[in-house]
Structures are given as structure tokens and as C-alpha cells.
XYZ file of C-alpha atoms in Angstrom:
303
model
C -38.537 11.759 14.780
C -37.497 8.096 15.051
C -34.146 6.718 13.876
C -35.931 5.082 10.926
C -37.428 8.423 9.878
C -34.028 10.127 10.107
C -32.419 7.365 8.047
C -35.052 7.612 5.314
C -34.663 11.397 5.233
C -30.885 11.037 4.786
C -31.440 8.527 1.964
C -34.151 10.610 0.292
C -32.420 13.985 0.051
C -29.495 12.853 -2.188
C -32.037 11.488 -4.685
C -33.321 15.009 -5.329
C -29.852 16.518 -5.725
C -28.844 13.549 -7.888
C -31.604 14.380 -10.360
C -30.378 17.989 -10.600
C -26.669 17.172 -11.021
C -27.335 14.326 -13.488
C -29.419 16.560 -15.728
C -26.833 19.356 -15.578
C -24.005 16.939 -16.426
C -25.802 15.244 -19.317
C -26.626 18.672 -20.766
C -23.188 20.194 -20.171
C -21.118 17.223 -21.430
C -22.030 17.524 -25.158
C -21.939 21.335 -24.991
C -18.436 21.456 -23.490
C -16.980 18.251 -24.976
C -15.659 17.159 -21.570
C -15.317 13.461 -20.746
C -14.874 14.363 -17.086
C -18.294 15.987 -17.005
C -19.729 12.964 -18.796
C -18.096 10.716 -16.155
C -19.605 12.863 -13.423
C -23.009 12.592 -15.091
C -22.828 8.807 -15.321
C -21.712 8.546 -11.702
C -24.667 10.649 -10.590
C -27.005 8.603 -12.758
C -25.751 5.420 -11.074
C -26.199 7.014 -7.646
C -29.689 8.153 -8.579
C -30.837 4.680 -9.675
C -29.270 2.893 -6.725
C -30.416 5.682 -4.397
C -34.057 5.017 -5.282
C -33.524 1.303 -4.655
C -31.690 2.077 -1.397
C -34.555 4.232 -0.180
C -37.046 1.453 -0.933
C -34.919 -1.044 0.981
C -34.728 1.402 3.878
C -38.519 1.474 4.137
C -38.664 -2.343 4.149
C -36.026 -2.821 6.848
C -38.118 -1.098 9.481
C -41.127 -3.334 8.821
C -39.503 -6.434 10.300
C -40.149 -9.992 9.179
C -43.097 -11.020 7.011
C -44.503 -14.269 5.651
C -42.723 -13.658 2.359
C -39.444 -12.810 4.118
C -39.653 -14.773 7.393
C -36.119 -13.772 8.409
C -36.578 -10.091 7.548
C -35.100 -7.899 4.832
C -31.545 -7.604 6.214
C -29.821 -9.272 3.189
C -31.129 -6.470 0.962
C -28.688 -4.038 2.601
C -25.449 -5.712 1.476
C -27.110 -6.567 -1.847
C -27.735 -2.867 -2.536
C -24.146 -1.977 -1.628
C -22.768 -4.794 -3.810
C -24.803 -3.629 -6.826
C -23.718 -0.046 -6.208
C -20.039 -0.999 -6.053
C -20.270 -3.039 -9.280
C -21.999 -0.199 -11.156
C -19.428 2.336 -9.967
C -16.598 0.000 -10.975
C -18.171 -0.490 -14.415
C -18.504 3.242 -15.045
C -14.903 3.743 -13.873
C -13.548 1.116 -16.291
C -15.467 2.655 -19.184
C -14.101 6.083 -18.277
C -10.522 4.750 -18.226
C -11.007 3.349 -21.730
C -12.249 6.637 -23.187
C -9.646 8.726 -21.344
C -6.797 6.509 -22.541
C -8.080 6.670 -26.123
C -8.273 10.458 -25.863
C -4.659 10.681 -24.678
C -3.432 8.711 -27.695
C -5.491 10.960 -29.978
C -3.865 14.148 -28.694
C -6.237 15.194 -25.928
C -9.658 16.822 -25.921
C -10.855 20.279 -26.919
C -13.101 21.731 -24.224
C -15.154 24.908 -23.944
C -13.798 25.884 -20.571
C -16.294 28.656 -19.838
C -19.247 26.270 -19.670
C -17.131 23.568 -18.013
C -16.115 25.934 -15.203
C -19.711 26.993 -14.617
C -20.878 23.384 -14.418
C -17.956 22.334 -12.205
C -18.646 25.132 -9.722
C -22.353 24.320 -9.396
C -21.707 20.573 -9.229
C -18.960 20.937 -6.608
C -21.122 23.161 -4.407
C -24.033 20.692 -4.473
C -22.099 17.440 -4.131
C -19.631 18.561 -1.457
C -22.492 19.993 0.577
C -24.446 16.742 0.245
C -21.414 14.596 1.167
C -20.881 16.696 4.305
C -24.560 16.362 5.235
C -24.593 12.557 4.836
C -21.310 12.239 6.755
C -22.621 14.258 9.691
C -25.775 12.148 9.821
C -23.881 8.860 9.499
C -21.742 9.666 12.542
C -24.832 9.420 14.738
C -26.643 6.413 13.247
C -24.110 3.911 11.802
C -26.515 2.629 9.175
C -25.021 0.299 6.495
C -27.356 1.831 3.906
C -26.207 5.338 4.796
C -22.609 4.050 4.799
C -23.059 2.879 1.205
C -24.636 6.190 0.269
C -21.792 8.046 1.984
C -19.273 6.163 -0.187
C -21.169 7.306 -3.266
C -21.320 10.895 -1.989
C -17.566 10.857 -1.276
C -16.766 9.742 -4.832
C -19.185 12.315 -6.189
C -17.639 15.127 -4.155
C -14.065 14.145 -5.097
C -15.036 13.976 -8.766
C -16.696 17.389 -8.694
C -13.902 19.106 -6.743
C -11.224 17.561 -8.951
C -13.075 18.683 -12.059
C -13.353 22.244 -10.771
C -9.661 22.413 -9.902
C -8.563 20.908 -13.226
C -10.795 23.169 -15.309
C -9.341 26.209 -13.562
C -5.826 24.968 -14.413
C -6.804 24.186 -18.000
C -8.449 27.582 -18.411
C -5.268 29.302 -17.209
C -3.101 27.173 -19.523
C -5.259 28.096 -22.481
C -5.340 31.774 -21.488
C -1.539 31.896 -21.419
C -1.184 30.228 -24.811
C -0.512 26.613 -23.757
C -3.375 25.224 -25.845
C -1.886 21.787 -26.440
C -1.210 21.246 -22.730
C -4.779 22.283 -21.935
C -6.079 19.554 -24.260
C -4.589 16.845 -22.004
C -6.114 18.106 -18.776
C -9.519 16.463 -19.249
C -8.359 12.854 -19.958
C -5.611 13.039 -17.314
C -8.163 14.317 -14.827
C -10.524 11.436 -15.643
C -7.754 8.866 -15.025
C -6.686 10.604 -11.815
C -10.231 10.648 -10.435
C -10.719 6.956 -11.176
C -7.385 6.152 -9.485
C -8.340 8.220 -6.423
C -11.742 6.603 -5.963
C -11.113 2.985 -7.015
C -10.651 1.844 -3.415
C -14.122 2.976 -2.336
C -16.230 0.616 -4.498
C -13.709 -2.182 -3.814
C -14.050 -1.803 -0.052
C -17.821 -1.405 -0.228
C -18.299 -4.410 -2.512
C -15.892 -6.638 -0.568
C -17.747 -6.051 2.701
C -21.166 -6.528 1.085
C -20.116 -9.801 -0.568
C -18.756 -11.125 2.730
C -22.110 -10.466 4.398
C -24.078 -12.103 1.595
C -21.870 -15.197 1.884
C -22.436 -15.342 5.657
C -18.735 -14.952 6.355
C -17.798 -14.379 9.991
C -17.011 -10.742 10.887
C -13.554 -9.977 12.340
C -12.909 -11.028 15.952
C -12.948 -7.381 17.073
C -16.685 -7.355 16.294
C -17.665 -10.878 17.338
C -15.599 -11.285 20.530
C -17.685 -8.852 22.667
C -20.909 -10.620 21.653
C -19.574 -14.118 22.228
C -18.117 -13.025 25.566
C -21.597 -11.891 26.648
C -23.041 -15.256 25.629
C -20.454 -17.211 27.613
C -20.978 -14.963 30.614
C -24.761 -15.410 30.492
C -24.495 -19.231 30.287
C -21.559 -19.799 32.631
C -23.730 -21.087 35.486
C -25.182 -23.943 33.399
C -23.735 -27.476 33.502
C -22.300 -27.383 29.978
C -20.000 -29.892 28.315
C -19.400 -27.685 25.262
C -20.577 -24.395 23.784
C -20.554 -23.549 20.071
C -21.216 -19.944 19.016
C -21.521 -18.822 15.409
C -21.936 -15.124 14.721
C -22.658 -13.389 11.425
C -23.647 -9.864 10.517
C -25.946 -9.040 7.598
C -26.285 -5.323 7.088
C -27.207 -3.920 10.468
C -28.623 -7.210 11.763
C -26.704 -9.773 13.799
C -27.461 -13.491 13.892
C -25.994 -15.446 16.816
C -26.501 -19.217 16.690
C -25.659 -20.916 19.999
C -25.484 -24.689 20.500
C -25.149 -25.513 24.189
C -24.249 -29.145 24.944
C -25.416 -30.148 28.420
C -23.493 -32.593 30.566
C -24.888 -36.121 30.439
C -26.162 -36.014 34.041
C -27.706 -32.514 33.770
C -31.451 -31.972 33.629
C -33.229 -28.992 32.109
C -36.952 -28.656 31.467
C -38.682 -26.313 28.998
C -39.377 -23.625 31.605
C -35.740 -23.464 32.637
C -34.637 -23.303 28.992
C -37.096 -20.462 28.294
C -35.858 -18.515 31.322
C -32.270 -18.947 30.193
C -33.112 -17.833 26.666
C -34.945 -14.699 27.856
C -32.050 -13.703 30.104
C -29.612 -14.180 27.227
C -31.754 -12.115 24.835
C -32.053 -9.296 27.370
C -28.296 -9.291 27.901
C -27.468 -9.156 24.204
C -30.204 -6.730 23.172
C -29.000 -4.243 25.773
C -25.960 -3.672 23.521
C -27.309 -4.496 20.038
C -30.858 -3.467 19.228
C -30.979 -5.579 16.061
C -29.545 -8.872 17.213
C -31.330 -12.218 17.131
C -29.905 -15.076 19.217
C -30.935 -18.663 18.495
C -30.241 -20.900 21.500
C -30.350 -24.715 21.223
C -29.807 -27.118 24.130
C -28.873 -30.743 23.519
C -26.903 -33.636 24.951
C -25.220 -34.215 21.591
C -21.950 -32.486 20.768
C -22.153 -29.574 18.306
C -20.832 -30.087 14.814
C -17.188 -28.964 14.756
C -16.017 -26.211 12.415
C -12.844 -26.576 10.373
């Protein structure tokens, strides 16, 4: 099984479990009266919709460039993660509104028997799926799987938190603390949003940076640029300008090599140099495309 097949399998499996958990949540929420379960259902619905889109993007990425997309489908990866982060943030803000309103209204009455049953099933499915995606991600480092892992982590935290809170609320109600039990559901909703707010922020921030062609941190670009300088060090260069960006899993390295005024290089020599550079870079990054330009004019300076 190729890496592309493994990636698509990892992206496909959560779609099936997402359908199951979403249906359970949307059925259980009105029956139990729990906003937390409704939040969990909306989260899973978001993951399901974006998961289908993510899977489609995953199939396109392994096709390479086409006439319609001459530079490939790499920008679709950060676009998917940006959309996912915005949807998660939107659902979280809506949940905060309803939870806050519920607190001012004296809490929420919940049928804890059904809520506990749902929370147990949901926690078992989502925690298991998060663990599966995490184990797979460790061996492939796919940006699409990374985005899906963020969604699975939020899902698992939401489900586990709901299970724990419903157990506490059930015990409070059983021991006669009915009013205290009414506040568990809205407080839990606010706590879950607070715990997971950093995940869509981090995911969306990184995706937006890639879509804007912002330079990655030096810790990522320095090894690549060092390889370029090493590969071209024997040439009679007056200046060397290297611009590196990462879009999803793909790297674009644009190299402007200014030759000294008395240097001479024909097309065959330039081709040989380019092939050696590509071989050097591709030995470390399988999805990296260098663009090498030779000229006698100085490269445009960056500010």
C-alpha cells in the first residue's frame, strides 16, 4: 500500500464514524435537553462536511499538476484547514452564546440517563478514532491528516469532558443537589470551548500563512537554503537570492543566481547544474520544486 493509499484510508475512516456520532448527537440532544450534546453534534457535523472535502482534496494531491491547475493542487491543503478552523470557531462562538444565556436563566434540566448513554458511546468512538489518526500521523506527516487530527482531538476532548460532567451531574442529582446539577451542562460547554479554542486558532493561523505565501520559520528553511548554497558554491556567483515557501506538503524554492560579469555558462552547463541541485534537494524532500534562474543582473532585493 502506497503512502497516498494510507493517507486516503486515514482520511476516509473518520467520515464513517462522523456520520454515526452526528446522528446519535442530533437524536440525543432534543431527547436529553443537553446543549453539550448539541455542541458535540454540531462539531461532528462540521468534521463530517469538511472531512468529505478533505478526502476529495487528498485524492487530487496525488494526481500532480494538470492543465487546469498547472502548479498542482497544493494550495487546497491549507484552504481546507482554514475553512475547518473557521467553522469550528463559529460553532464554538455560538455555543458560548447559548451556554451563557442558559447560566443567566438558571441552568438546564437534563435527562441524565440518556445523556450518560450517549456520552459513553460517543467517547468510546471519538477517543478511539483520535488515537488511530494520531498513530498514523506520526509516520506520514501529512498536513491534511494534521488538520483532521486537530478535529479528532477536539472531538475526543468534547466527548470525554461530556462523559465526566454527566457522571458528576448525575451524582449531584442523585444526592439531592438538583439546582447544582442544572449548571453542569452550560459550565461544561464553556469549559470545553475554552479548552479547545487554541486548536482552530493554531490550525487557521498556519493555513492562512501558507495561502499568503509567507516564509516558514528559519528552522524549516535554513536546511533547504544551506543545501542550495552548497550545491552552487563552485559557480562564479556575484550574488544568490533564495526564496522558500511551503504550501501544504509542497515546497517551492525560487533561486536567482547572479553570475559574475566575466563568467560564461551555456545551456548545457545550466541544465547540468539544475539537475544536480534537484537531485540534492529531492533526496531530503520528496515534494519540493526548485526553480533556478541564472542571470548577470542582480536579483531584486527584499525588504
